[in-house]
Tab-separated table of C-alpha atoms in Angstrom:
chain	number	residue	atom	x	y	z
A	1	MET	CA	202.483	97.715	166.302
A	2	ASP	CA	200.808	96.836	163.577
A	3	THR	CA	199.937	93.280	162.607
A	4	ALA	CA	196.737	95.512	160.668
A	5	CYS	CA	193.475	91.644	161.450
A	6	SER	CA	196.815	90.162	163.908
A	7	SER	CA	197.502	92.943	166.295
A	8	SER	CA	196.129	91.979	168.766
A	9	LEU	CA	196.987	88.256	168.664
A	10	VAL	CA	200.432	89.092	167.701
A	11	VAL	CA	200.934	91.617	170.883
A	12	LEU	CA	199.154	89.441	173.222
A	13	ASP	CA	201.755	86.578	172.200
A	14	GLN	CA	205.110	88.653	172.630
A	15	ALA	CA	203.245	89.619	176.203
A	16	CYS	CA	202.896	86.139	177.383
A	17	GLN	CA	206.481	85.118	175.954
A	18	ALA	CA	208.184	87.320	177.874
A	19	LEU	CA	206.176	86.983	180.993
A	20	GLN	CA	207.293	83.868	181.040
A	21	GLN	CA	210.808	84.326	179.628
A	22	ASN	CA	210.414	86.721	183.085
A	23	GLN	CA	210.776	89.365	181.668
A	24	ILE	CA	208.309	91.089	182.959
A	25	SER	CA	206.168	91.277	185.446
A	26	MET	CA	202.380	91.963	183.779
A	27	GLY	CA	201.915	93.097	180.775
A	28	VAL	CA	199.049	95.198	179.444
A	29	VAL	CA	197.402	93.742	175.729
A	30	GLY	CA	195.132	96.936	174.063
A	31	ARG	CA	193.420	96.941	171.181
A	32	CYS	CA	190.194	99.719	169.608
A	33	ASN	CA	188.806	99.861	166.072
A	34	VAL	CA	187.718	102.965	165.012
A	35	ILE	CA	185.724	103.448	162.238
A	36	VAL	CA	186.913	107.473	161.348
A	37	THR	CA	186.104	107.404	157.620
A	38	PRO	CA	183.029	105.260	155.967
A	39	ALA	CA	185.884	104.938	153.171
A	40	SER	CA	187.769	101.787	154.702
A	41	VAL	CA	183.870	100.725	154.941
A	42	MET	CA	183.063	101.779	151.375
A	43	THR	CA	186.242	99.876	149.762
A	44	ILE	CA	185.878	96.645	152.402
A	45	GLY	CA	182.080	97.010	151.146
A	46	LYS	CA	182.478	97.130	147.103
A	47	MET	CA	185.516	93.961	147.526
A	48	GLY	CA	182.492	91.621	149.122
A	49	PHE	CA	183.198	90.697	152.944
A	50	LEU	CA	180.705	92.438	154.350
A	51	SER	CA	178.243	90.620	155.448
A	52	PRO	CA	174.614	92.061	153.449
A	53	ASP	CA	172.807	92.233	157.022
A	54	GLY	CA	174.686	94.267	158.626
A	55	LEU	CA	175.228	91.014	161.534
A	56	CYS	CA	178.332	88.601	161.874
A	57	HIS	CA	176.718	85.128	162.927
A	58	SER	CA	180.909	83.420	164.162
A	59	PHE	CA	181.083	80.122	163.386
A	60	TYR	CA	177.351	79.203	162.453
A	61	GLU	CA	176.841	77.596	158.821
A	62	SER	CA	174.577	80.822	157.892
A	63	GLY	CA	177.605	83.568	158.350
A	64	ASN	CA	177.920	85.773	155.441
A	65	ARG	CA	180.617	87.414	155.221
A	66	TYR	CA	181.571	89.979	158.681
A	67	ALA	CA	180.026	93.080	159.976
A	68	ARG	CA	181.987	96.422	160.998
A	69	SER	CA	182.139	97.215	164.463
A	70	GLU	CA	183.743	99.999	166.911
A	71	GLY	CA	185.012	98.890	169.784
A	72	PHE	CA	188.118	98.882	172.420
A	73	ALA	CA	189.407	96.522	175.085
A	74	THR	CA	192.165	95.420	177.524
A	75	LEU	CA	193.763	93.061	179.063
A	76	ILE	CA	196.048	92.676	181.834
A	77	VAL	CA	197.744	89.345	181.540
A	78	LYS	CA	200.151	87.770	184.285
A	79	ARG	CA	201.348	84.927	185.371
A	80	VAL	CA	199.174	82.889	187.751
A	81	SER	CA	200.982	82.393	190.738
A	82	ASP	CA	201.676	86.252	190.873
A	83	VAL	CA	197.751	86.403	190.405
A	84	VAL	CA	197.415	84.579	193.218
A	85	TRP	CA	199.854	86.090	196.176
A	86	ASP	CA	198.239	89.545	194.771
A	87	GLY	CA	195.142	88.588	195.414
A	88	ASP	CA	193.928	89.780	191.803
A	89	THR	CA	190.304	87.476	190.101
A	90	ILE	CA	191.703	85.390	187.465
A	91	ARG	CA	189.386	85.761	184.893
A	92	ALA	CA	191.541	84.098	181.631
A	93	VAL	CA	194.145	81.214	181.810
A	94	ILE	CA	195.991	81.583	178.528
A	95	ARG	CA	197.301	78.058	178.603
A	96	ALA	CA	199.144	78.923	175.205
A	97	THR	CA	199.073	81.486	171.985
A	98	ALA	CA	201.396	80.631	169.498
A	99	THR	CA	202.033	83.156	165.713
A	100	ASN	CA	202.639	82.771	162.295
A	101	GLN	CA	202.067	84.247	158.874
A	102	ASP	CA	200.860	82.384	155.135
A	103	GLY	CA	202.842	83.947	153.350
A	104	ARG	CA	202.215	85.016	149.529
A	105	THR	CA	199.156	83.759	148.880
A	106	ILE	CA	196.522	84.956	146.061
A	107	GLY	CA	194.591	87.584	148.108
A	108	LEU	CA	193.387	88.795	151.334
A	109	ALA	CA	190.581	87.303	151.056
A	110	GLN	CA	192.236	83.787	149.821
A	111	PRO	CA	194.894	82.822	153.321
A	112	CYS	CA	196.190	79.157	153.335
A	113	GLU	CA	195.304	76.550	154.988
A	114	ARG	CA	198.413	75.057	155.887
A	115	PRO	CA	200.578	77.652	157.731
A	116	GLN	CA	197.170	77.751	159.403
A	117	GLU	CA	196.479	74.551	160.284
A	118	GLU	CA	200.308	73.727	161.415
A	119	LEU	CA	199.730	77.045	163.959
A	120	LEU	CA	196.171	75.704	165.509
A	121	ARG	CA	197.730	71.963	165.585
A	122	SER	CA	201.460	73.119	166.897
A	123	THR	CA	199.211	75.160	169.650
């Protein structure tokens, strides 16, 4: 699945829907980001997306764009009843998921606010 930055969340949403519809009993959701060449970093740097101090300050007023990094994550998702039955440890409970897209916009750095707000309110 490739939906750019949202791929892992779209797959998580699909896994949660499949669990709710009893299509699966367990889902494995994974995502990785590997910077293979400097070309992508150089491109987004020229577009002004990278933090000048190389640090990420998510959810703070001091936030000044973002920092690139490599990483990998995998989640195992199951229904709570199955986790309890299987004796597994619950690390988190996903209460709701939803996805949408914000349609045509001026550019990647100027997303349309209305669809994003509607998604947050509906989830």
